[in-house]
Short mmCIF file of C-alpha atoms in Angstrom, two decimals:
data_model
loop_
_atom_site.label_atom_id
_atom_site.label_comp_id
_atom_site.label_asym_id
_atom_site.label_seq_id
_atom_site.Cartn_x
_atom_site.Cartn_y
_atom_site.Cartn_z
CA MET A 1 8.59 9.51 -12.88
CA ARG A 2 9.20 6.19 -14.71
CA ILE A 3 7.56 2.85 -15.40
CA ILE A 4 9.14 0.09 -13.45
CA ASN A 5 9.84 -3.29 -15.04
CA PHE A 6 9.26 -5.15 -11.83
CA LYS A 7 11.67 -8.13 -11.41
CA PRO A 8 10.93 -10.43 -8.38
CA LYS A 9 13.96 -11.49 -6.46
CA SER A 10 12.05 -13.42 -3.88
CA SER A 11 13.33 -16.99 -4.72
CA ASN A 12 16.07 -16.40 -2.19
CA THR A 13 13.87 -14.89 0.56
CA TYR A 14 13.29 -16.62 3.95
CA THR A 15 10.85 -15.85 6.68
CA TYR A 16 11.84 -16.25 10.33
CA TRP A 17 10.04 -19.63 10.44
CA ASP A 18 12.34 -20.90 7.56
CA ILE A 19 15.51 -20.23 9.57
CA LYS A 20 17.22 -23.09 11.40
CA GLU A 21 20.05 -21.10 12.95
CA GLU A 22 19.57 -21.11 16.73
CA SER A 23 21.15 -17.69 17.21
CA VAL A 24 18.72 -16.04 14.76
CA ILE A 25 15.75 -17.82 16.29
CA VAL A 26 16.66 -16.67 19.81
CA LYS A 27 17.52 -13.07 18.75
CA TYR A 28 14.11 -12.39 17.24
CA MET A 29 11.83 -14.79 19.19
CA HIS A 30 10.28 -12.07 21.30
CA GLU A 31 9.55 -9.65 18.53
CA GLN A 32 5.96 -9.53 17.51
CA CYS A 33 6.74 -8.99 13.84
CA LYS A 34 9.56 -11.33 12.78
CA PRO A 35 12.08 -10.13 10.13
CA LEU A 36 12.52 -11.57 6.64
CA PHE A 37 15.98 -12.49 5.29
CA ILE A 38 17.90 -13.14 2.15
CA LYS A 39 20.73 -15.60 1.91
CA ASN A 40 24.14 -14.55 0.54
CA GLY A 41 26.04 -17.77 0.32
CA GLU A 42 25.80 -19.21 3.76
CA SER A 43 25.10 -15.94 5.49
CA LEU A 44 21.73 -14.37 6.23
CA THR A 45 20.99 -10.69 5.62
CA ARG A 46 17.93 -9.10 7.15
CA LEU A 47 15.69 -7.26 4.61
CA TYR A 48 16.25 -3.79 5.95
CA ILE A 49 17.12 -0.49 4.22
CA GLU A 50 18.34 2.76 5.62
CA SER A 51 18.11 5.59 3.05
CA GLY A 52 17.73 9.36 3.19
CA GLY A 53 17.24 9.40 6.97
CA HIS A 54 14.52 6.79 6.80
CA SER A 55 14.35 3.10 7.65
CA TYR A 56 12.38 0.41 5.87
CA LYS A 57 11.94 -3.31 6.76
CA LEU A 58 9.84 -6.30 6.01
CA CYS A 59 8.50 -8.44 8.87
CA SER A 60 5.71 -11.09 9.43
CA SER A 61 3.66 -11.68 12.58
CA ASN A 62 2.71 -15.29 11.95
CA ARG A 63 3.77 -18.33 9.87
CA GLY A 64 2.12 -18.23 6.49
CA TRP A 65 1.03 -14.58 6.73
CA ALA A 66 2.04 -12.07 4.10
CA PRO A 67 4.70 -9.73 5.42
CA THR A 68 3.95 -6.12 6.35
CA LEU A 69 6.10 -3.07 5.57
CA VAL A 70 7.42 -0.87 8.43
CA ILE A 71 8.77 2.63 7.60
CA ASP A 72 10.44 4.59 10.29
CA GLY A 73 8.86 2.28 12.85
CA ILE A 74 5.29 2.87 11.53
CA VAL A 75 3.39 -0.16 10.30
CA MET A 76 2.04 0.29 6.80
CA HIS A 77 -0.41 -2.57 6.89
CA THR A 78 -1.11 -4.48 10.06
CA VAL A 79 0.67 -6.86 12.48
CA MET A 80 -2.62 -8.14 14.07
CA ASN A 81 -3.86 -9.94 10.98
CA ASP A 82 -2.61 -11.34 7.64
CA PRO A 83 -1.97 -8.12 5.75
CA LEU A 84 -3.09 -9.65 2.45
CA LYS A 85 -6.44 -10.75 3.95
CA TYR A 86 -6.71 -7.36 5.59
CA SER A 87 -6.50 -5.75 2.14
CA TYR A 88 -9.45 -7.87 1.02
CA VAL A 89 -11.46 -6.75 4.07
CA LYS A 90 -10.77 -3.09 3.55
CA ILE A 91 -12.25 -2.97 0.01
CA SER A 92 -14.75 -5.89 0.36
CA GLY A 93 -17.66 -3.52 -0.38
CA VAL A 94 -16.06 -1.95 -3.50
CA ARG A 95 -17.22 -3.14 -6.87
CA ILE A 96 -13.98 -3.37 -8.88
CA ARG A 97 -14.21 -3.09 -12.69
CA GLY A 98 -12.40 -1.84 -15.70
CA VAL A 99 -9.24 0.19 -15.24
CA VAL A 100 -8.10 0.88 -11.65
CA LEU A 101 -5.65 3.37 -10.18
CA ASP A 102 -3.99 2.15 -7.00
CA CYS A 103 -2.20 5.00 -5.20
CA CYS A 104 0.50 3.97 -2.62
CA THR A 105 1.60 0.59 -4.01
CA GLY A 106 3.44 -0.52 -0.95
CA LEU A 107 3.85 -4.29 -1.23
CA GLY A 108 1.19 -4.47 -3.87
CA TYR A 109 -1.51 -6.22 -1.91
CA THR A 110 -4.23 -3.77 -3.05
CA THR A 111 -3.25 -4.32 -6.65
CA LEU A 112 -3.50 -8.11 -6.16
CA VAL A 113 -6.98 -7.76 -4.62
CA ALA A 114 -8.09 -5.46 -7.47
CA LEU A 115 -6.89 -8.03 -10.09
CA ARG A 116 -8.65 -10.90 -8.26
CA LYS A 117 -11.86 -8.92 -7.92
CA GLY A 118 -12.05 -8.15 -11.65
CA ALA A 119 -9.89 -5.25 -12.67
CA ARG A 120 -8.96 -5.41 -16.35
CA ARG A 121 -5.86 -3.31 -15.75
CA VAL A 122 -4.23 -1.69 -12.74
CA VAL A 123 -1.99 1.42 -12.73
CA THR A 124 -0.26 1.41 -9.38
CA VAL A 125 1.80 4.39 -8.20
CA GLU A 126 4.62 4.33 -5.56
CA ALA A 127 6.69 7.34 -4.70
CA ASP A 128 9.55 5.51 -2.84
CA ASP A 129 12.00 3.30 -4.73
CA ASN A 130 13.12 1.70 -1.35
CA VAL A 131 9.61 0.29 -1.04
CA ILE A 132 9.71 -1.18 -4.52
CA GLU A 133 13.14 -2.69 -3.72
CA LEU A 134 11.79 -4.46 -0.64
CA ALA A 135 8.71 -5.59 -2.58
CA SER A 136 10.94 -7.34 -5.10
CA TYR A 137 12.14 -9.62 -2.29
CA ASN A 138 8.65 -10.33 -1.01
CA PRO A 139 7.11 -13.59 -2.32
CA TRP A 140 3.63 -12.11 -1.84
CA SER A 141 4.39 -9.21 -4.25
CA ILE A 142 5.30 -11.14 -7.44
CA HIS A 143 2.01 -10.21 -9.12
CA LEU A 144 3.40 -6.71 -9.59
CA ALA A 145 5.11 -8.33 -12.66
CA ASP A 146 1.74 -9.27 -14.12
CA PRO A 147 1.33 -7.83 -17.64
CA ARG A 148 -2.03 -6.35 -16.47
CA VAL A 149 -0.12 -4.10 -14.05
CA ASP A 150 1.65 -0.81 -14.85
CA LEU A 151 3.91 0.05 -11.87
CA MET A 152 4.83 3.72 -11.71
CA LEU A 153 7.61 5.13 -9.63
CA GLY A 154 6.95 8.72 -8.82
CA ASP A 155 4.86 11.22 -6.90
CA ILE A 156 1.13 10.86 -7.60
CA TYR A 157 0.95 14.57 -8.41
CA GLU A 158 3.65 14.17 -11.03
CA VAL A 159 2.32 10.95 -12.42
CA SER A 160 -1.22 12.31 -12.77
CA GLY A 161 0.04 14.98 -15.13
CA TRP A 162 0.82 12.28 -17.68
CA ILE A 163 -2.59 10.57 -17.42
CA ARG A 164 -5.60 11.64 -19.57
CA ASP A 165 -8.87 12.77 -17.99
CA SER A 166 -11.50 10.11 -17.19
CA ALA A 167 -8.99 7.30 -17.48
CA PHE A 168 -10.18 5.23 -14.57
CA ASP A 169 -13.32 3.39 -13.42
CA VAL A 170 -12.05 2.99 -9.86
CA ILE A 171 -9.41 4.68 -7.75
CA ILE A 172 -8.18 2.99 -4.51
CA HIS A 173 -6.34 5.48 -2.32
CA ASP A 174 -4.47 3.61 0.38
CA PRO A 175 -2.20 6.16 2.08
CA PRO A 176 -0.04 5.81 5.25
CA ARG A 177 -1.43 7.65 8.24
CA PRO A 178 -1.24 11.43 7.90
CA THR A 179 2.08 12.21 9.53
CA LYS A 180 3.94 15.36 8.32
CA ARG A 181 5.69 13.32 5.63
CA PHE A 182 2.39 12.17 4.09
CA THR A 183 -0.05 15.12 4.57
CA ALA A 184 -0.12 15.79 0.82
CA LEU A 185 -1.89 12.44 0.36
CA TYR A 186 -4.88 13.86 2.24
CA SER A 187 -5.20 17.17 0.40
CA GLU A 188 -8.13 18.79 -1.48
CA GLU A 189 -5.75 19.27 -4.44
CA LEU A 190 -5.18 15.52 -4.71
CA TYR A 191 -8.91 14.80 -4.46
CA ARG A 192 -9.45 17.30 -7.30
CA ILE A 193 -6.91 15.39 -9.37
CA TYR A 194 -8.75 12.14 -8.63
CA SER A 195 -12.06 13.71 -9.79
CA ARG A 196 -10.40 14.53 -13.07
CA LEU A 197 -8.91 11.06 -13.52
CA LEU A 198 -12.23 9.30 -12.79
CA ARG A 199 -14.89 8.63 -15.35
CA LYS A 200 -18.35 10.01 -14.65
CA GLY A 201 -19.93 7.86 -11.93
CA GLY A 202 -16.55 6.31 -11.13
CA LEU A 203 -15.73 5.12 -7.58
CA LEU A 204 -13.07 6.25 -5.13
CA TYR A 205 -12.25 4.14 -2.14
CA HIS A 206 -10.25 6.12 0.44
CA TYR A 207 -8.59 4.19 3.26
CA VAL A 208 -8.52 6.24 6.46
CA PRO A 209 -6.07 4.63 8.89
CA MET A 210 -7.59 3.67 12.27
CA THR A 211 -4.61 5.32 13.96
CA GLY A 212 -5.50 8.56 12.29
CA VAL A 213 -9.13 8.90 13.39
CA LYS A 214 -7.99 11.54 15.78
CA TYR A 215 -4.48 12.62 15.00
CA ARG A 216 -3.04 15.57 16.91
CA GLY A 217 -6.45 16.87 17.76
CA ARG A 218 -7.86 16.60 14.20
CA ASN A 219 -10.66 14.35 13.15
CA VAL A 220 -9.04 12.95 10.04
CA ARG A 221 -12.08 11.20 8.66
CA ARG A 222 -14.29 14.24 8.97
CA GLY A 223 -11.63 16.33 7.18
CA VAL A 224 -11.44 13.81 4.34
CA ILE A 225 -15.21 13.80 3.91
CA GLU A 226 -15.36 17.57 3.79
CA ARG A 227 -12.57 17.89 1.23
CA LEU A 228 -14.04 15.16 -0.97
CA ARG A 229 -17.44 16.79 -0.99
CA SER A 230 -15.84 20.18 -1.76
CA VAL A 231 -14.55 18.82 -5.07
CA GLY A 232 -17.79 17.12 -6.03
CA PHE A 233 -17.54 13.62 -4.60
CA ILE A 234 -20.68 12.00 -3.12
CA ILE A 235 -20.02 9.78 -0.15
CA ILE A 236 -21.98 6.58 -0.68
CA GLY A 237 -20.55 4.30 1.94
CA GLU A 238 -18.40 3.98 5.02
CA ASN A 239 -16.79 1.21 7.06
CA GLU A 240 -14.33 1.17 9.89
CA TYR A 241 -11.45 1.27 7.41
CA GLY A 242 -12.44 4.06 5.07
CA LEU A 243 -14.89 5.78 2.73
CA LEU A 244 -16.50 4.95 -0.61
CA ALA A 245 -17.31 7.87 -2.77
CA ARG A 246 -18.70 8.36 -6.30
CA LYS A 247 -17.75 11.11 -8.71
CA GLY A 248 -20.68 13.42 -9.19
CA SER A 249 -21.93 14.90 -12.47
#
């Protein structure tokens, strides 16, 4: 676990729509989500990483839209709408205040929304350094360098051991869909940790991916509700994107 001194490198980043090279335009013209590039001298390099048997890339579905992150072919945000606007919609009903924990930083869009909605400080946790590397090239992620943001690289279970009880007013939990790689982000153990980290009456917003409503025969949302209640959370709201819960007494 370590605190990241986030250094944006996005001044040399180009979207598909910035490119004038005919061969590049033709190569990617039929892809729904168009790649982003960096320029090395006169040559273009696609923003793509292969590491530890996994692949990571940035792409954008429309001119002017914030990019999305794709890991192992799975979209982390959305390709149907502007991912940044989508982040606003997901937590539109959440009253953001005080100190916020944002789990699963990704490209930092939730952190940006939290700051704009009134967070005094945001502690944002990302387990994968490849994701932070791509975010550094994303022009829509530069706010991760904001002095009000503490960017932590590490597993949320590990990071939580260094945080005092009742440290947060709001927790935003924005996990990928519950594939085998990410099931620990939907566990009762994690929800118990969140209860410890929240102040009395604090709010937890838990994004539940639409693709995971019924995943491999399991009702993911129902399971999340049951586990949250089992550790003392009170469900106070739902929308099509997730759940809003309050820490009980």
